[in-house]
C-alpha positions as semicolon CSV with decimal commas, in nm:
position;residue;x (nm);y (nm);z (nm)
1;M;7,661;-7,293;2,329
2;S;7,559;-6,993;2,120
3;L;7,246;-7,054;1,913
4;N;7,097;-6,856;1,627
5;I;6,726;-6,833;1,716
6;L;6,434;-6,684;1,523
7;V;6,122;-6,576;1,712
8;V;5,810;-6,519;1,501
9;G;5,581;-6,260;1,658
10;A;5,640;-5,954;1,876
11;G;5,322;-5,965;2,085
12;C;5,351;-6,066;2,450
13;A;5,512;-6,411;2,422
14;G;5,788;-6,328;2,173
15;P;5,956;-6,039;2,360
16;A;5,904;-6,215;2,696
17;F;6,085;-6,523;2,564
18;A;6,366;-6,310;2,418
19;H;6,410;-6,143;2,758
20;L;6,415;-6,470;2,952
21;L;6,645;-6,644;2,706
22;Q;6,901;-6,365;2,739
23;K;6,875;-6,377;3,117
24;V;6,952;-6,748;3,148
25;S;7,189;-6,770;2,849
26;P;7,306;-6,433;2,708
27;S;7,528;-6,573;2,431
28;H;7,246;-6,653;2,187
29;N;7,179;-6,447;1,875
30;I;6,805;-6,374;1,879
31;T;6,603;-6,227;1,593
32;V;6,237;-6,133;1,651
33;I;6,025;-6,065;1,344
34;E;5,684;-5,895;1,338
35;R;5,464;-5,875;1,029
36;F;5,328;-5,534;1,126
37;S;5,531;-5,215;1,086
38;S;5,546;-5,153;1,462
39;L;5,443;-5,310;1,790
40;R;5,071;-5,389;1,797
41;T;4,957;-5,203;2,106
42;G;4,581;-5,235;2,067
43;G;4,358;-5,472;2,260
44;Q;4,169;-5,495;2,586
45;Q;4,263;-5,569;2,947
46;I;4,459;-5,884;3,022
47;D;4,557;-6,045;3,351
48;L;4,886;-6,129;3,514
49;K;4,851;-6,388;3,789
50;S;4,970;-6,715;3,943
51;Q;5,322;-6,807;3,820
52;G;5,325;-6,506;3,587
53;V;5,395;-6,278;3,882
54;P;5,715;-6,443;4,013
55;I;5,839;-6,490;3,656
56;T;5,809;-6,119;3,577
57;K;5,958;-6,038;3,915
58;G;6,257;-6,255;3,827
59;M;6,279;-6,073;3,494
60;G;6,297;-5,743;3,683
61;I;5,993;-5,589;3,512
62;L;5,722;-5,637;3,776
63;P;5,748;-5,271;3,895
64;E;5,685;-5,149;3,539
65;L;5,388;-5,382;3,501
66;K;5,249;-5,273;3,835
67;A;5,282;-4,907;3,733
68;A;5,087;-4,981;3,414
69;C;4,797;-5,149;3,595
70;V;4,439;-5,042;3,531
71;H;4,282;-4,952;3,864
72;E;3,961;-5,152;3,850
73;T;3,778;-5,174;4,182
74;G;3,574;-5,489;4,128
75;M;3,293;-5,642;3,927
76;Q;2,914;-5,623;3,934
77;L;2,644;-5,835;3,774
78;V;2,366;-5,603;3,657
79;D;2,014;-5,655;3,524
80;K;1,854;-5,504;3,212
81;N;1,800;-5,175;3,397
82;G;2,158;-5,153;3,521
83;K;2,067;-5,250;3,881
84;S;2,349;-5,430;4,062
85;L;2,259;-5,789;4,152
86;M;2,585;-5,904;4,303
87;G;2,928;-5,749;4,348
88;F;3,276;-5,892;4,382
89;G;3,607;-5,744;4,489
90;I;3,959;-5,801;4,360
91;N;4,133;-6,140;4,340
92;S;4,490;-6,159;4,462
93;A;4,739;-6,257;4,194
94;A;4,799;-6,590;4,370
95;T;4,433;-6,693;4,345
96;G;4,458;-6,784;3,977
97;Q;4,132;-6,885;3,815
98;G;3,782;-6,822;3,938
99;F;3,469;-6,635;3,841
100;N;3,573;-6,294;3,969
101;L;3,678;-6,083;3,674
102;T;3,901;-5,829;3,847
103;N;4,249;-5,937;3,947
104;E;4,537;-5,774;4,129
105;Y;4,728;-5,709;3,805
106;E;4,496;-5,581;3,529
107;I;4,694;-5,434;3,240
108;M;4,597;-5,307;2,895
109;R;4,744;-5,540;2,635
110;G;4,933;-5,259;2,462
111;D;5,098;-5,150;2,786
112;M;5,204;-5,508;2,858
113;V;5,352;-5,553;2,510
114;N;5,555;-5,234;2,556
115;V;5,685;-5,345;2,896
116;F;5,793;-5,686;2,760
117;Y;5,957;-5,526;2,456
118;D;6,138;-5,257;2,655
119;G;6,246;-5,518;2,911
120;S;6,407;-5,737;2,644
121;I;6,598;-5,438;2,504
122;A;6,709;-5,330;2,853
123;E;6,833;-5,683;2,928
124;R;7,051;-5,676;2,615
125;Q;7,190;-5,335;2,713
126;K;7,269;-5,458;3,063
127;I;7,457;-5,759;2,924
128;E;7,667;-5,537;2,699
129;K;7,727;-5,284;2,977
130;N;7,862;-5,564;3,195
131;G;8,111;-5,665;2,927
132;G;7,914;-5,932;2,743
133;K;8,044;-5,954;2,388
134;E;7,863;-6,266;2,268
135;G;7,501;-6,277;2,165
136;S;7,261;-6,021;2,018
137;L;6,897;-5,919;2,003
138;T;6,743;-5,780;1,684
139;Y;6,382;-5,679;1,613
140;K;6,270;-5,669;1,249
141;F;5,928;-5,515;1,181
142;N;5,724;-5,539;0,862
143;T;5,888;-5,878;0,810
144;T;5,749;-6,228;0,761
145;M;5,875;-6,572;0,666
146;T;5,777;-6,647;0,307
147;Q;5,935;-6,991;0,309
148;F;6,125;-7,215;0,546
149;T;6,279;-7,559;0,510
150;Q;6,389;-7,782;0,794
151;T;6,731;-7,946;0,776
152;E;6,909;-8,191;1,005
153;N;7,058;-7,912;1,212
154;G;6,815;-7,624;1,181
155;V;6,582;-7,425;0,956
156;D;6,661;-7,238;0,636
157;V;6,439;-6,928;0,623
158;T;6,351;-6,689;0,342
159;F;6,212;-6,355;0,457
160;S;5,966;-6,124;0,285
161;N;6,250;-5,889;0,185
162;G;6,424;-6,173;-0,001
163;E;6,692;-6,224;0,264
164;K;6,785;-6,584;0,347
165;Q;6,926;-6,705;0,677
166;H;6,987;-7,028;0,866
167;F;6,861;-7,068;1,222
168;D;6,923;-7,339;1,479
169;L;6,569;-7,296;1,609
170;V;6,246;-7,121;1,506
171;V;6,006;-7,025;1,787
172;A;5,649;-6,966;1,669
173;A;5,490;-6,701;1,893
174;D;5,248;-6,576;1,628
175;G;4,920;-6,627;1,811
176;Q;4,610;-6,845;1,806
177;N;4,591;-6,841;1,424
178;S;4,962;-6,914;1,383
179;R;5,072;-6,939;1,022
180;T;5,394;-7,106;1,135
181;R;5,196;-7,381;1,310
182;R;4,985;-7,446;1,002
183;T;5,287;-7,463;0,770
184;T;5,489;-7,682;1,007
185;F;5,226;-7,935;1,113
186;G;4,996;-7,930;0,809
187;D;4,634;-7,832;0,757
188;D;4,486;-8,147;0,914
189;I;4,662;-8,120;1,251
190;N;4,622;-7,742;1,249
191;E;4,243;-7,764;1,204
192;K;4,205;-8,038;1,465
193;S;4,410;-7,837;1,716
194;F;4,141;-7,567;1,739
195;R;3,859;-7,663;1,975
196;T;3,572;-7,419;1,957
197;L;3,388;-7,311;2,270
198;G;3,079;-7,229;2,068
199;I;3,122;-6,866;2,174
200;H;3,181;-6,558;1,957
201;G;3,321;-6,235;2,097
202;A;3,353;-5,874;1,980
203;Y;3,567;-5,605;2,145
204;Y;3,593;-5,229;2,103
205;N;3,626;-4,902;2,295
206;I;3,383;-4,612;2,336
207;P;3,420;-4,275;2,515
208;R;3,383;-4,285;2,892
209;L;3,090;-4,111;3,056
210;E;3,108;-3,926;3,387
211;S;2,870;-4,187;3,528
212;D;3,109;-4,474;3,441
213;D;3,285;-4,574;3,763
214;S;3,583;-4,808;3,800
215;D;3,387;-5,132;3,841
216;A;3,359;-5,388;3,561
217;R;3,001;-5,485;3,478
218;I;2,841;-5,794;3,325
219;H;2,486;-5,823;3,193
220;F;2,321;-6,144;3,068
221;A;2,050;-6,098;2,806
222;P;1,804;-6,350;2,660
223;G;1,927;-6,564;2,373
224;G;2,264;-6,653;2,524
225;R;2,401;-6,299;2,497
226;M;2,643;-6,141;2,743
227;I;2,767;-5,781;2,761
228;M;3,062;-5,666;2,966
229;T;3,217;-5,325;3,020
230;R;3,547;-5,226;3,182
231;T;3,653;-4,867;3,247
232;G;3,878;-4,858;3,554
233;D;4,073;-4,533;3,566
234;R;4,100;-4,492;3,188
235;P;3,934;-4,231;2,961
236;I;3,765;-4,502;2,754
237;T;3,515;-4,776;2,830
238;Q;3,590;-5,119;2,689
239;V;3,288;-5,303;2,552
240;Y;3,279;-5,682;2,519
241;L;2,996;-5,863;2,341
242;F;2,956;-6,242;2,360
243;I;2,719;-6,485;2,189
244;M;2,689;-6,820;2,371
245;R;2,492;-7,142;2,353
246;D;2,309;-7,061;2,031
247;K;2,381;-7,313;1,754
248;A;2,217;-7,113;1,476
249;R;2,402;-6,793;1,564
250;H;2,724;-6,990;1,616
251;E;2,718;-7,119;1,258
252;H;2,608;-6,782;1,122
253;F;2,886;-6,585;1,291
254;K;3,152;-6,817;1,155
255;S;3,082;-6,657;0,818
256;V;3,028;-6,309;0,966
257;H;3,394;-6,294;1,074
258;K;3,495;-6,309;0,707
259;L;3,290;-6,003;0,608
260;P;3,423;-5,644;0,578
261;L;3,435;-5,463;0,912
262;D;3,133;-5,242;0,841
263;Q;2,918;-5,547;0,772
264;Q;3,052;-5,725;1,080
265;K;2,957;-5,427;1,294
266;E;2,608;-5,424;1,144
267;E;2,559;-5,793;1,228
268;W;2,667;-5,742;1,589
269;A;2,453;-5,431;1,626
270;N;2,146;-5,615;1,498
271;T;2,212;-5,902;1,737
272;F;2,242;-5,682;2,048
273;K;2,006;-5,392;1,972
274;D;1,737;-5,524;2,210
275;A;1,963;-5,670;2,480
276;G;1,873;-5,409;2,744
277;W;2,092;-5,215;2,987
278;Q;2,290;-4,948;2,793
279;C;2,283;-5,126;2,458
280;D;2,164;-4,816;2,272
281;R;2,481;-4,640;2,382
282;F;2,702;-4,942;2,307
283;M;2,558;-4,994;1,958
284;E;2,592;-4,623;1,876
285;G;2,954;-4,638;1,986
286;L;3,005;-4,946;1,770
287;K;2,929;-4,742;1,455
288;N;3,220;-4,502;1,511
289;T;3,483;-4,716;1,681
290;T;3,809;-4,774;1,493
291;D;3,940;-5,064;1,702
292;F;3,666;-5,324;1,653
293;Y;3,775;-5,687;1,659
294;A;3,564;-6,005;1,658
295;H;3,642;-6,377;1,650
296;E;3,531;-6,727;1,743
297;L;3,658;-6,827;2,086
298;G;3,839;-7,155;2,122
299;Q;4,140;-7,333;2,260
300;V;4,449;-7,473;2,089
301;H;4,540;-7,829;2,188
302;M;4,844;-7,964;2,006
303;P;4,954;-8,331;2,028
304;K;5,314;-8,209;2,031
305;L;5,460;-7,863;2,089
306;Y;5,743;-7,897;1,838
307;S;5,834;-8,057;1,508
308;G;6,200;-8,080;1,420
309;R;6,351;-7,741;1,496
310;V;6,024;-7,545;1,503
311;V;5,861;-7,503;1,844
312;L;5,528;-7,345;1,945
313;L;5,505;-7,086;2,221
314;G;5,206;-6,918;2,387
315;D;4,872;-6,900;2,204
316;A;5,027;-7,059;1,895
317;G;5,070;-7,382;2,089
318;Y;4,818;-7,373;2,372
319;C;4,575;-7,082;2,359
320;P;4,345;-7,129;2,663
321;S;4,087;-6,868;2,545
322;P;4,003;-6,533;2,711
323;F;3,742;-6,704;2,931
324;T;4,016;-6,868;3,140
325;G;4,208;-6,543;3,197
326;M;4,530;-6,746;3,183
327;G;4,665;-6,671;2,836
328;T;4,942;-6,433;2,944
329;T;5,039;-6,651;3,238
330;L;5,066;-6,962;3,020
331;S;5,277;-6,769;2,768
332;L;5,513;-6,664;3,046
333;I;5,533;-7,016;3,188
334;G;5,610;-7,150;2,840
335;S;5,871;-6,880;2,774
336;Y;6,038;-6,949;3,108
337;I;6,050;-7,327;3,064
338;L;6,164;-7,318;2,701
339;A;6,443;-7,069;2,776
340;G;6,549;-7,267;3,082
341;E;6,556;-7,602;2,905
342;L;6,758;-7,463;2,614
343;A;7,016;-7,337;2,864
344;K;7,007;-7,661;3,064
345;H;7,061;-7,894;2,765
346;D;7,319;-7,673;2,593
347;K;7,402;-7,844;2,261
348;N;7,114;-8,093;2,267
349;I;6,826;-7,888;2,125
350;E;6,609;-8,195;2,066
351;A;6,631;-8,293;2,433
352;A;6,546;-7,937;2,537
353;L;6,235;-7,931;2,315
354;Q;6,118;-8,271;2,441
355;A;6,163;-8,157;2,803
356;Y;5,972;-7,837;2,725
357;H;5,683;-8,037;2,579
358;E;5,668;-8,271;2,880
359;L;5,706;-8,001;3,146
360;M;5,428;-7,794;2,990
361;Q;5,167;-8,069;3,020
362;P;5,078;-8,014;3,391
363;P;5,019;-7,637;3,360
364;L;4,828;-7,688;3,034
365;E;4,605;-7,947;3,198
366;K;4,545;-7,711;3,488
367;Y;4,500;-7,375;3,318
368;Q;4,309;-7,481;3,007
369;R;4,030;-7,614;3,228
370;F;3,723;-7,407;3,305
371;F;3,587;-7,368;3,653
372;G;3,210;-7,392;3,645
373;G;3,204;-7,523;3,286
374;S;3,249;-7,215;3,070
375;N;3,185;-6,972;3,358
376;T;2,854;-6,892;3,189
377;G;2,671;-7,224;3,189
378;F;2,453;-7,165;3,492
379;Y;2,284;-6,860;3,339
380;P;1,961;-6,940;3,149
381;S;1,883;-6,810;2,801
382;S;1,514;-6,726;2,839
383;Q;1,388;-6,394;2,976
384;L;1,189;-6,574;3,246
385;G;1,488;-6,780;3,350
386;I;1,710;-6,472;3,363
387;T;1,455;-6,283;3,573
388;V;1,430;-6,567;3,826
389;T;1,810;-6,608;3,839
390;N;1,857;-6,234;3,889
391;H;1,622;-6,237;4,187
392;V;1,807;-6,533;4,339
393;L;2,145;-6,365;4,292
394;W;2,022;-6,043;4,448
395;A;1,886;-6,235;4,749
396;L;2,207;-6,435;4,793
397;S;2,414;-6,119;4,770
398;S;2,195;-5,953;5,034
399;L;2,251;-6,253;5,263
400;R;2,627;-6,237;5,192
401;V;2,646;-6,599;5,080
402;D;2,760;-6,524;4,725
403;K;3,109;-6,672;4,771
404;L;2,960;-6,989;4,921
405;M;2,727;-7,023;4,623
406;L;3,013;-6,984;4,376
407;W;3,224;-7,240;4,560
408;M;2,937;-7,491;4,561
409;G;2,880;-7,432;4,189
410;G;3,245;-7,498;4,108
411;W;3,318;-7,138;4,010
412;L;3,601;-7,094;4,256
413;P;3,919;-7,305;4,269
414;A;3,893;-7,590;4,516
415;K;4,244;-7,541;4,647
416;K;4,551;-7,325;4,611
417;D;4,768;-7,391;4,307
418;D;5,014;-7,665;4,399
419;W;5,203;-7,696;4,070
420;K;5,569;-7,599;4,107
421;M;5,777;-7,460;3,824
422;P;6,126;-7,593;3,761
423;V;6,409;-7,363;3,869
424;Y;6,685;-7,257;3,631
425;P;7,012;-7,076;3,714
426;G;7,011;-6,711;3,615
427;L;6,647;-6,649;3,694
428;S;6,551;-6,658;4,061
429;L;6,188;-6,715;4,148
430;V;6,012;-6,667;4,479
431;E;5,734;-6,877;4,625
432;D;5,523;-6,578;4,728
433;T;5,357;-6,401;4,436
434;K;5,331;-6,077;4,632
435;E;5,588;-5,815;4,539
């Protein structure tokens, strides 16, 4: 059955879903709308791991993703003087979650968005080259939904340009702060779906120095502050600032996020000016950066992933937060299952959406969990506590028992991932996540 499907959002999840849907059922007419005038290619490093690897391999885009990888050699915990306390290598893609920051597939968000977008276009071209005459894929930028009304057999949509169109299904892939989710489920459910982690994060890039090597670095400062840098083989250094376990600052920064960017930067600079390590450099870079972004970290937990003919995909339905490192993987799992169930149930869209909701519960339960609490809980907030902890970490690293310590503290997965994805015709998956 040929369906007319609208996808809201052209980040990672939207184009990935469009690609997968064409692969398992090429007769659908797919429209992807994006409120910005072009692809949004900004952002920091994101991971591809666990089931995300065989899914992208089945899509035929794993070589392109591998070619776009940032070559990061590992991670180090450093003290206020920049001295390394403990170092870690690279996780294999199959390892999934854990404390170690660096994974086998580390990709800049913009590069990943481009690969997913180009892959969806290439899939359409391949279908047409092979004689496929049914189905289509259309991207519309600078376009939003201004109104939509659900009917018995679909959704009537009015776009920002005044155009009106009927769709059999609307797929909301418009991120953690999804407008489609809020409109569909109402303010009450939308607000309850966001579960704060009590953490605020800021992200931006600064010029790389010759002394910046390819290791990621993390520094814990008094007052529940954490600083992270990532450079890899790129000409810029990514700076990440986090505020944790501080109730007063947590409430204050909720209002800071609503301020103009210059005032937001000033608040972050004042908060981290005495945090040690290279903070003078980081705060100076903060003044001139043009890609600053800050937000409150949280997870999205929805009681149901669809309502009528509107279904949530990726962060819009189940954002796990950057601290899990599983956002992209969950988006790919969701895209794969939703596309597969729509193909499997053919004319019965309601059955496909219910199956999607049910099949997503095991991976959501697994990948929205934190190993070791929030992966930051063991670090104290006081200067004395940090000094003692730093000495302990350095000693453990010298004795080469760091992995044992992390395992005992619950920071490493207890066992290999044993959840199995369903298999759908048209998209072959392999058990081994190695290429």
